[in-house]
Short mmCIF file of C-alpha atoms and ligand atoms in Angstrom, two decimals:
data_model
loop_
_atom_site.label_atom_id
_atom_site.label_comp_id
_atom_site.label_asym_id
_atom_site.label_seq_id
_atom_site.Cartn_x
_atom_site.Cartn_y
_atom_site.Cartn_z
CA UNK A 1 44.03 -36.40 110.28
CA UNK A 2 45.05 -37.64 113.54
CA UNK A 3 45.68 -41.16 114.87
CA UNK A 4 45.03 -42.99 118.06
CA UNK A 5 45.61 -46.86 119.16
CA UNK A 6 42.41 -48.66 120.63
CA UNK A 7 43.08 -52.17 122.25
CA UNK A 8 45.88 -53.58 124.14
CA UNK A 9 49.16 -55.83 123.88
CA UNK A 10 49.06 -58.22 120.26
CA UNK A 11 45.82 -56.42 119.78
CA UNK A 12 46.41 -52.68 119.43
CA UNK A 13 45.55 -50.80 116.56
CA UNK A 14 45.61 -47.80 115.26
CA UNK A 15 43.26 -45.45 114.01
CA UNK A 16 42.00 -42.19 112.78
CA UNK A 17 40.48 -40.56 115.36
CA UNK A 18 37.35 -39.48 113.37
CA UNK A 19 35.21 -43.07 112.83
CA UNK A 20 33.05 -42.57 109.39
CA UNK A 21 29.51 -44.01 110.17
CA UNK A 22 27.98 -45.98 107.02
CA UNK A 23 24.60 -46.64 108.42
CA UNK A 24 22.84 -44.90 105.39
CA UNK A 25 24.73 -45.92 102.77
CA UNK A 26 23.53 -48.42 100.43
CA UNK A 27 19.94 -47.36 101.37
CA UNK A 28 18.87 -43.47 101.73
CA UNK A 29 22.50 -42.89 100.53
CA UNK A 30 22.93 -44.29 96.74
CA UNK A 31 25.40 -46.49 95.85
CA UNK A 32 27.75 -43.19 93.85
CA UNK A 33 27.32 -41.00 96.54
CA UNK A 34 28.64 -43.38 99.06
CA UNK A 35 31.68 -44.71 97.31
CA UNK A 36 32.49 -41.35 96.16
CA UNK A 37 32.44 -40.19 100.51
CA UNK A 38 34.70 -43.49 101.96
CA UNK A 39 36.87 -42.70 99.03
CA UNK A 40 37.47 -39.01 100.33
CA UNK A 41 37.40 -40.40 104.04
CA UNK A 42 40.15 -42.55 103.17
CA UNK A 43 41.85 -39.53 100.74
CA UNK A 44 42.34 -37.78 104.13
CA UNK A 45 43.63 -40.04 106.14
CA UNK A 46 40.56 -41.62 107.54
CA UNK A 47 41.16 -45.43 108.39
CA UNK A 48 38.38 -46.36 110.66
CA UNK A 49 34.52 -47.15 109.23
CA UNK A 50 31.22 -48.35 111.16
CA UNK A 51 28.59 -50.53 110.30
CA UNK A 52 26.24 -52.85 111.42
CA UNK A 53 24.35 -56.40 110.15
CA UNK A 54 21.36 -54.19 110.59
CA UNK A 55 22.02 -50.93 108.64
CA UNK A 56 19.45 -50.10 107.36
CA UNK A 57 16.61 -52.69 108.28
CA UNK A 58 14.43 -49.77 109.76
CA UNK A 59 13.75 -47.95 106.08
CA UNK A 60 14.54 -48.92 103.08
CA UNK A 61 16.86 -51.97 103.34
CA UNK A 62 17.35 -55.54 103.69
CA UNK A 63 19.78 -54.84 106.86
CA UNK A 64 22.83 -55.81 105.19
CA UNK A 65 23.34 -53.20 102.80
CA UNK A 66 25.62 -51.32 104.51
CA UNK A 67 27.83 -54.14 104.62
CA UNK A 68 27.38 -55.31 101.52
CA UNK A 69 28.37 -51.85 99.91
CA UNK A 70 31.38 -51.56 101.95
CA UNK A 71 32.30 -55.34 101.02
CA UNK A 72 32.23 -53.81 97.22
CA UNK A 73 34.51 -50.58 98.27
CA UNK A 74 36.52 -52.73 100.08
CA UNK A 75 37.39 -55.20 96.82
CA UNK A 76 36.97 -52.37 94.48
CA UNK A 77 39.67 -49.94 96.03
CA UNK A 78 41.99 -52.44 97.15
CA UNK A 79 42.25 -50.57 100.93
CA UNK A 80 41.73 -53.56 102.97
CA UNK A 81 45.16 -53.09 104.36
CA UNK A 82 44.72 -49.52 105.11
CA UNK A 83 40.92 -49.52 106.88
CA UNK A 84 40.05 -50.66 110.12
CA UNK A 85 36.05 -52.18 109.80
CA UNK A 86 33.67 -52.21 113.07
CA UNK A 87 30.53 -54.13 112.51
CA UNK A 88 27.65 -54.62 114.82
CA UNK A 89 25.23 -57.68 115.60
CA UNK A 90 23.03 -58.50 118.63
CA UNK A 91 20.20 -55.94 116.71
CA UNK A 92 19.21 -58.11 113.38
CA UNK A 93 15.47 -59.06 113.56
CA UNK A 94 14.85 -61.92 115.26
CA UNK A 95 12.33 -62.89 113.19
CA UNK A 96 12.66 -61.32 110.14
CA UNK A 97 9.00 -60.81 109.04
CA UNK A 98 8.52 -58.39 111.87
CA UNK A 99 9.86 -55.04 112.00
CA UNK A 100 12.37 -53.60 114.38
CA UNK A 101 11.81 -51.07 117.29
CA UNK A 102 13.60 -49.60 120.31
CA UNK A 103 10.91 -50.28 122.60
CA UNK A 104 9.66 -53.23 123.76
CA UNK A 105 8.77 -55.60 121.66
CA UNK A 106 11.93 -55.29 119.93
CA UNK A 107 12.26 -57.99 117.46
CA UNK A 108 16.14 -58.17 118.81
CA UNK A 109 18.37 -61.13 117.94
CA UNK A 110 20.13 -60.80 121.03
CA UNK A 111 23.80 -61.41 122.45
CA UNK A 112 23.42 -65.79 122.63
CA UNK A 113 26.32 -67.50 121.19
CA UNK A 114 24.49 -69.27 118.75
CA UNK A 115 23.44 -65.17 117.16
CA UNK A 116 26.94 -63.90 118.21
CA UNK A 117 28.52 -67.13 115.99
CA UNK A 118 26.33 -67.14 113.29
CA UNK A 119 25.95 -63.68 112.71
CA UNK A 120 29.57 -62.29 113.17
CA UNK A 121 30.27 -65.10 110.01
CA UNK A 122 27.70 -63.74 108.17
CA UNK A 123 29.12 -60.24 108.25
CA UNK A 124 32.83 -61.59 107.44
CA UNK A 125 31.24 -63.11 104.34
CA UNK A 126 28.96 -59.71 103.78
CA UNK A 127 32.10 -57.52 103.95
CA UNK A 128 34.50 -60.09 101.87
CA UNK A 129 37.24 -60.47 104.68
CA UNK A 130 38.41 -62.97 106.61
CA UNK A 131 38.89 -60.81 110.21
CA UNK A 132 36.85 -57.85 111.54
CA UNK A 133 38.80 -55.57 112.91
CA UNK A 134 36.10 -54.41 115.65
CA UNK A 135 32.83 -56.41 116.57
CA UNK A 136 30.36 -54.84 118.99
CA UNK A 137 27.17 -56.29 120.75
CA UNK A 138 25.01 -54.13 119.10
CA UNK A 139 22.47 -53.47 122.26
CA UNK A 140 22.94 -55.05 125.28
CA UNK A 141 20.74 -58.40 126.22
CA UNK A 142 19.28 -58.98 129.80
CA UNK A 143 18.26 -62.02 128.41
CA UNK A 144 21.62 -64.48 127.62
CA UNK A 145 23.31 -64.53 130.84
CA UNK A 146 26.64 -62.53 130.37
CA UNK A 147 29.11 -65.28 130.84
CA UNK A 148 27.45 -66.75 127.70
CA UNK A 149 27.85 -63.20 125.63
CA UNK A 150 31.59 -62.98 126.60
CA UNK A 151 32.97 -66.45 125.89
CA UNK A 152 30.58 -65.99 122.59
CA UNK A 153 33.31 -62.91 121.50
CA UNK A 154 35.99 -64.86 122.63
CA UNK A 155 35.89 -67.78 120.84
CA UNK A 156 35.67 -65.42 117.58
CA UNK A 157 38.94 -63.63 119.13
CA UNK A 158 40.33 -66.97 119.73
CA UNK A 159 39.87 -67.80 116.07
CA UNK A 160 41.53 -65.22 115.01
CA UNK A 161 38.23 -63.49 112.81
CA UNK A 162 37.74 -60.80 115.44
CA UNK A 163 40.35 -58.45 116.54
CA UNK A 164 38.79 -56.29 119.21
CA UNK A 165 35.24 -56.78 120.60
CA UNK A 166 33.35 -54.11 122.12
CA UNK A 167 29.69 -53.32 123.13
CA UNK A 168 26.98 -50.27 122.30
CA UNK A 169 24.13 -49.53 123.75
CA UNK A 170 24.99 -50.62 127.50
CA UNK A 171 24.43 -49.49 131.18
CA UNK A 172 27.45 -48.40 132.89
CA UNK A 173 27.12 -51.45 135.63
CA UNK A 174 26.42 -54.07 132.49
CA UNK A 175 30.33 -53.23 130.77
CA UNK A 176 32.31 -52.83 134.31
CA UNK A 177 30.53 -56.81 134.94
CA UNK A 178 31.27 -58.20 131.25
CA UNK A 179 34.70 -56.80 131.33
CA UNK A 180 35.62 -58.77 134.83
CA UNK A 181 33.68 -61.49 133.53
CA UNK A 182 36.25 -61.56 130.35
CA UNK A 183 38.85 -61.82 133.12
CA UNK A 184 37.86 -64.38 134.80
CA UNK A 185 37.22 -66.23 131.48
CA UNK A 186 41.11 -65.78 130.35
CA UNK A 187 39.72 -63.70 127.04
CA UNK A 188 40.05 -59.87 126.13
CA UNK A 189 37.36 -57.93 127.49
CA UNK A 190 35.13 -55.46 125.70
CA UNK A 191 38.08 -52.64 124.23
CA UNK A 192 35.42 -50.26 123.21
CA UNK A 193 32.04 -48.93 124.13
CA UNK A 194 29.90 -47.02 121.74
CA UNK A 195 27.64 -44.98 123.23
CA UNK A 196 25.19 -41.45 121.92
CA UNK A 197 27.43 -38.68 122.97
CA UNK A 198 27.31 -35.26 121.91
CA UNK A 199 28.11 -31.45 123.30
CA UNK A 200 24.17 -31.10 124.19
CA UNK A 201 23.15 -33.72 126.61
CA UNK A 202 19.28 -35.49 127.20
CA UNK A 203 17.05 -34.57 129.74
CA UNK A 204 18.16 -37.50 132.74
CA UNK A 205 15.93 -40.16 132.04
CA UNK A 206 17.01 -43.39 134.71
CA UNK A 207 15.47 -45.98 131.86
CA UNK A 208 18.26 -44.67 129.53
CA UNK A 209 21.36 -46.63 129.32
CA UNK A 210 22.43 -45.57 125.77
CA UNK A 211 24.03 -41.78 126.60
CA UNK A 212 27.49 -41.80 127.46
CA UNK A 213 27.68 -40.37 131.51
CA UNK A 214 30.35 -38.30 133.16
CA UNK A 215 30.33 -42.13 135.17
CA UNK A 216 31.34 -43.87 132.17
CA UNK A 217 33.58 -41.28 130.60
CA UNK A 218 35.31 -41.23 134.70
CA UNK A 219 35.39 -45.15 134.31
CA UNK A 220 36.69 -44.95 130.84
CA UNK A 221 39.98 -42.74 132.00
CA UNK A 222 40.41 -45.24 134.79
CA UNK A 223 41.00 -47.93 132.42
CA UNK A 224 44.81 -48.83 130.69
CA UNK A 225 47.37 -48.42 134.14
CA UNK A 226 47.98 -50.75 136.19
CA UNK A 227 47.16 -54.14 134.03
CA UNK A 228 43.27 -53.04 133.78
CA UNK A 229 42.38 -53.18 130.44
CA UNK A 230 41.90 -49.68 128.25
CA UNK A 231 38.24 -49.21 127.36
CA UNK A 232 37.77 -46.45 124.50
CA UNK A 233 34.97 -44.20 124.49
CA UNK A 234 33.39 -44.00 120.75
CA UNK A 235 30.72 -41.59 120.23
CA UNK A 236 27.81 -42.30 117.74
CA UNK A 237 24.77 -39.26 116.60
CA UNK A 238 27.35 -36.45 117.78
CA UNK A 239 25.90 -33.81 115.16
CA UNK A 240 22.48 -34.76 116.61
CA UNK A 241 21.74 -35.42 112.69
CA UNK A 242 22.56 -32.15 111.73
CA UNK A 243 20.31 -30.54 114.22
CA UNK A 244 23.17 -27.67 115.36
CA UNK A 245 22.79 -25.91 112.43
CA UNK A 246 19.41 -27.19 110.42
CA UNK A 247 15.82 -25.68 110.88
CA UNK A 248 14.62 -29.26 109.09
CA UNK A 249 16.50 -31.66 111.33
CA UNK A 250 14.36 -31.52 114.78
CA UNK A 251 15.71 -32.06 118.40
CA UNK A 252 15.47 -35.91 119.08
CA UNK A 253 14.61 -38.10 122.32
CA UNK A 254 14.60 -35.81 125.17
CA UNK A 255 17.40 -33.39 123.71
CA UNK A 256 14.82 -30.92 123.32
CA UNK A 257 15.41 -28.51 126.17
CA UNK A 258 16.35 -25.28 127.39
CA UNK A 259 19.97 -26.21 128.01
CA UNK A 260 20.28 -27.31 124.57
CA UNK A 261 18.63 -24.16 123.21
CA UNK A 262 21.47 -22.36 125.22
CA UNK A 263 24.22 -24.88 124.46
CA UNK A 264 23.48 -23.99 120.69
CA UNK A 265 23.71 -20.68 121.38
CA UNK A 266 27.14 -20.43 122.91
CA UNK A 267 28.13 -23.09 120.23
CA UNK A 268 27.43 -21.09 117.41
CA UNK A 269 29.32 -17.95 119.19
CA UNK A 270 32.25 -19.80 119.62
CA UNK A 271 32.30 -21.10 116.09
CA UNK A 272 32.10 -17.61 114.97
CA UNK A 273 35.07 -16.23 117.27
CA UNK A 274 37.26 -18.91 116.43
CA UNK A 275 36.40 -18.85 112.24
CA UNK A 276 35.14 -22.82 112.43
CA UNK A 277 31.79 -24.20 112.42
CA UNK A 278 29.36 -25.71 115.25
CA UNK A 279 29.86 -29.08 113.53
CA UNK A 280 33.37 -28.43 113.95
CA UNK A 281 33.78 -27.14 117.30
CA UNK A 282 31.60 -29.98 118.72
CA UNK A 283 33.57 -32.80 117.23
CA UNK A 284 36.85 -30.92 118.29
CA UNK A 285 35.33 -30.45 121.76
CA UNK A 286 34.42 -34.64 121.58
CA UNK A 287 38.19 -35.36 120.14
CA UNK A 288 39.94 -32.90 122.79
CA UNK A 289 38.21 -33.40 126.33
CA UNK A 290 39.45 -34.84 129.31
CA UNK A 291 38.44 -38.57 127.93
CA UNK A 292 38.97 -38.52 124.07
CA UNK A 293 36.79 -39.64 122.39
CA UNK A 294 36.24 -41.40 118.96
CA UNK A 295 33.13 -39.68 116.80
CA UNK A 296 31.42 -41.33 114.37
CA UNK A 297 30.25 -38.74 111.39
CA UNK A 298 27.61 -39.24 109.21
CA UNK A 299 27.52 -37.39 105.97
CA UNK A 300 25.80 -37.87 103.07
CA UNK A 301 27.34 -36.72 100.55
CA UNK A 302 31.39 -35.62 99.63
CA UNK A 303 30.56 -31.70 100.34
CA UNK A 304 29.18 -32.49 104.40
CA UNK A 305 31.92 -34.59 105.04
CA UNK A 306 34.58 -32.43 103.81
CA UNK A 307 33.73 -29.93 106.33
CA UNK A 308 33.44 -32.34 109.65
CA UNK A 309 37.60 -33.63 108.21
CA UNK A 310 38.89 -30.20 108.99
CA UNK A 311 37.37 -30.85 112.83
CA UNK A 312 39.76 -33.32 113.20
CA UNK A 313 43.01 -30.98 113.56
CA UNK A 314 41.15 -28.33 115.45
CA UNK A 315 42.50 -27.77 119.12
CA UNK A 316 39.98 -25.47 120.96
CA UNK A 317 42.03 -23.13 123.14
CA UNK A 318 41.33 -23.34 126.78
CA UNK A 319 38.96 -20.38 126.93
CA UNK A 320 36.67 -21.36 124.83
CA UNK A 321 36.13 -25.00 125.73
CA UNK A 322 35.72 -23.50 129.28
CA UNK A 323 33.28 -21.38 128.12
CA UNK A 324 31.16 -24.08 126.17
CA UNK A 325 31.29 -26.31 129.58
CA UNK A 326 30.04 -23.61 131.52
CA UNK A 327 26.70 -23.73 130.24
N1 NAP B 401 25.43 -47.90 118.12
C1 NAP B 401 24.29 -47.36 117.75
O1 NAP B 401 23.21 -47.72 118.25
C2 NAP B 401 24.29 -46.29 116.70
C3 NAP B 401 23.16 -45.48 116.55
C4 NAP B 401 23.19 -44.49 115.58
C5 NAP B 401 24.31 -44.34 114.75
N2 NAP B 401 25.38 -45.17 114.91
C6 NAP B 401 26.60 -45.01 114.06
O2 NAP B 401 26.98 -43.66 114.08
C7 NAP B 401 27.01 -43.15 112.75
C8 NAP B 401 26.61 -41.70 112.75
O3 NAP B 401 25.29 -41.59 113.25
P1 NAP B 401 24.33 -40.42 112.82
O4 NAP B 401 24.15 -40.46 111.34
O5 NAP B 401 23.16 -40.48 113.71
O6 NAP B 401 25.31 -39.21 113.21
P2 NAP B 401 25.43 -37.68 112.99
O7 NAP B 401 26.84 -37.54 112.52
O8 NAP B 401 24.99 -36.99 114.23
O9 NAP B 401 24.42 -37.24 111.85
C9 NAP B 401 24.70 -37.42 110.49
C10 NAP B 401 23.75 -36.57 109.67
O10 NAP B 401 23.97 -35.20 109.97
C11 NAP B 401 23.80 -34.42 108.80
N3 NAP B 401 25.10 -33.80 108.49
C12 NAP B 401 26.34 -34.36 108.59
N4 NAP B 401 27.28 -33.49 108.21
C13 NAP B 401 26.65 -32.36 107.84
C14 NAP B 401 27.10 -31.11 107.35
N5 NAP B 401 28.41 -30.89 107.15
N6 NAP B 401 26.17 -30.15 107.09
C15 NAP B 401 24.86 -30.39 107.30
N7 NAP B 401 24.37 -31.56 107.76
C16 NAP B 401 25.26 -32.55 108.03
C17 NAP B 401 23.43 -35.37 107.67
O11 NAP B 401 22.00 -35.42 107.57
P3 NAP B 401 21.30 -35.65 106.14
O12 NAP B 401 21.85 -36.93 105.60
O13 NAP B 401 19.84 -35.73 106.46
O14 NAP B 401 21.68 -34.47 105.26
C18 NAP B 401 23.98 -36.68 108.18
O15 NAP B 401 23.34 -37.82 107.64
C19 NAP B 401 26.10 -44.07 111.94
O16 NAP B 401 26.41 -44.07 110.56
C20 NAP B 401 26.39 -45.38 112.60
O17 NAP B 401 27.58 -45.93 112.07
C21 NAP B 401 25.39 -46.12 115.88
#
């Protein structure tokens, strides 16, 4: 495993550069399966999990059960010390007898700093600790003007029961303003940004400010010289759900293209030349480009995520990450 330090100043910490996502667990995932996976994340070096006070309120779950299970791991294991824990609000259902959706109406709680307040004390009590390590605005809100959002995060920071705050979901213009807006407020602006990002890219769609653009990976790289704060780049879906290498999982939103169809093509080729798999050389092409970046894996059970740890000390030689950018 390999390590990296996210934030700045009092702030920084370290850690793996592979994120594990929990999003099923607790849910689709069963409760064995899931403790049995963070135990072997953390068994090789892994020190950096995602969740969300919504995971998973679109199936099966209550929307805290990813929390909840990790709260239970967390006490059970005794590797509070060791594990660095991102949570998520801004996405719970507003009201909670309606469902949730990505399109309008969305049944979003939003960014206000009464939701930002309540909910990030919700999830400290969820998880059983007394500081999360990284809290992100889970979608951005249009709604709750921004200067209300940021003080919202840094009033937590102030308190002490949020270490780094970051945002997901977010148009490039959005971040650059809430980060100068944490300026001029005197509190630490947005560290991270967690955004889809994979080796295939969407079909350009101008309503779609969750995909992580050359623009924001340039903007990114700009960040941590000369006193401007570093912003790091974390990548969320980046196996496209399995759909690299699995006739069941399907292309998803606007992926479904010919330069995908080719991407996977010269993916699998390269796997094959250099004895790894496409999972593999995609997260190794995420962890070793120009702007590193942090992927979060999902796996479901020990055996998947065994293979994505051996991505993270994989250097693709020159060649052949100029060959997979060339398509
Ligand atoms: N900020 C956001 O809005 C947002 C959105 C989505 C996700 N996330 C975060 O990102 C994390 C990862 O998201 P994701 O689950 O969409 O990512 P992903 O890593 O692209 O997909 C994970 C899925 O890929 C399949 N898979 C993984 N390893 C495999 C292997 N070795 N062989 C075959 N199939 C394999 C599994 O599907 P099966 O389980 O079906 O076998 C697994 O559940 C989530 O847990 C969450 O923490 C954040």
């Amino acid at each position: 495993m390999r390590y990296r330090t996210i934030g700045d100043g009092d702030q920084a910490v370290e850690v793996s550069t592979l994120c594990l996502g929990t999003m099923l667990m607790g849910t689709r995932t069963d409760e064995e399966t899931s403790l049995a996976i963070l135990d072997r994340f953390v068994e090789a070096g892994g020190t950096f999990v995602d969740t969300a006070n919504n995971y998973n309120a679109w199936g099966e779950g209550h929307g805290r059960d990813s929390e909840d299970l990790l709260g239970r791991w967390l006490a059970s294991r005794g590797v509070r010390d060791q594990v660095r824990v991102a949570t998520k609000l801004g996405a719970g259902k507003k009201d909670p007898t309606l469902p949730l959706s990505n399109t309008p109406p969305t049944n979003f709680e939003g960014l206000s700093a009464e939701v930002v307040d309540r909910e990030a004390h919700e999830s400290l009590r969820h998880l059983g600790v007394d500081r999360i390590d990284v809290l992100y605005g889970h979608v951005d809100d249009l709604g709750t003007p921004l200067a209300e959002t940021v003080a919202a995060f840094g009033k937590l920071q102030a308190e002490g029961v949020v270490g780094l705050a970051g945002i997901s979901n977010v148009a490039l213009w959005r971040l650059v303003e809430a980060r100068e807006e944490a300026l001029r407020q005197g509190v630490a602006p947005y560290a991270l940004v967690q955004q889809n990002l994979t080796y295939a890219y969407p079909t350009p769609d101008p309503g779609r400010h969750n995909w992580a653009s050359p623009e924001l990976l340039d903007y990114a790289a700009s960040t941590g010289a000369d006193g401007r704060p570093s912003l790091t780049v974390v990548a969320y879906s980046p196996l496209l759900q399995g759909a690299y290498v699995r006739p069941d999982k399907p292309l998803f939103a606007g992926f479904d293209h010919p330069t995908t169809h080719a991407r996977i093509r010269t993916l699998h080729e390269v796997a094959a030349e250099l004895g790894a798999t496409p999972h593999q050389v995609v997260l190794a092409w995420l962890l070793g480009g120009d702007v590193p970046v942090v992927p979060i894996v999902g796996a479901s059970s020990v055996e998947q995520l065994d293979e994505l740890l051996d991505a993270a000390d994989l250097d693709l030689p020159d060649e052949l990450r100029a060959r997979l950018d060339a398509v």
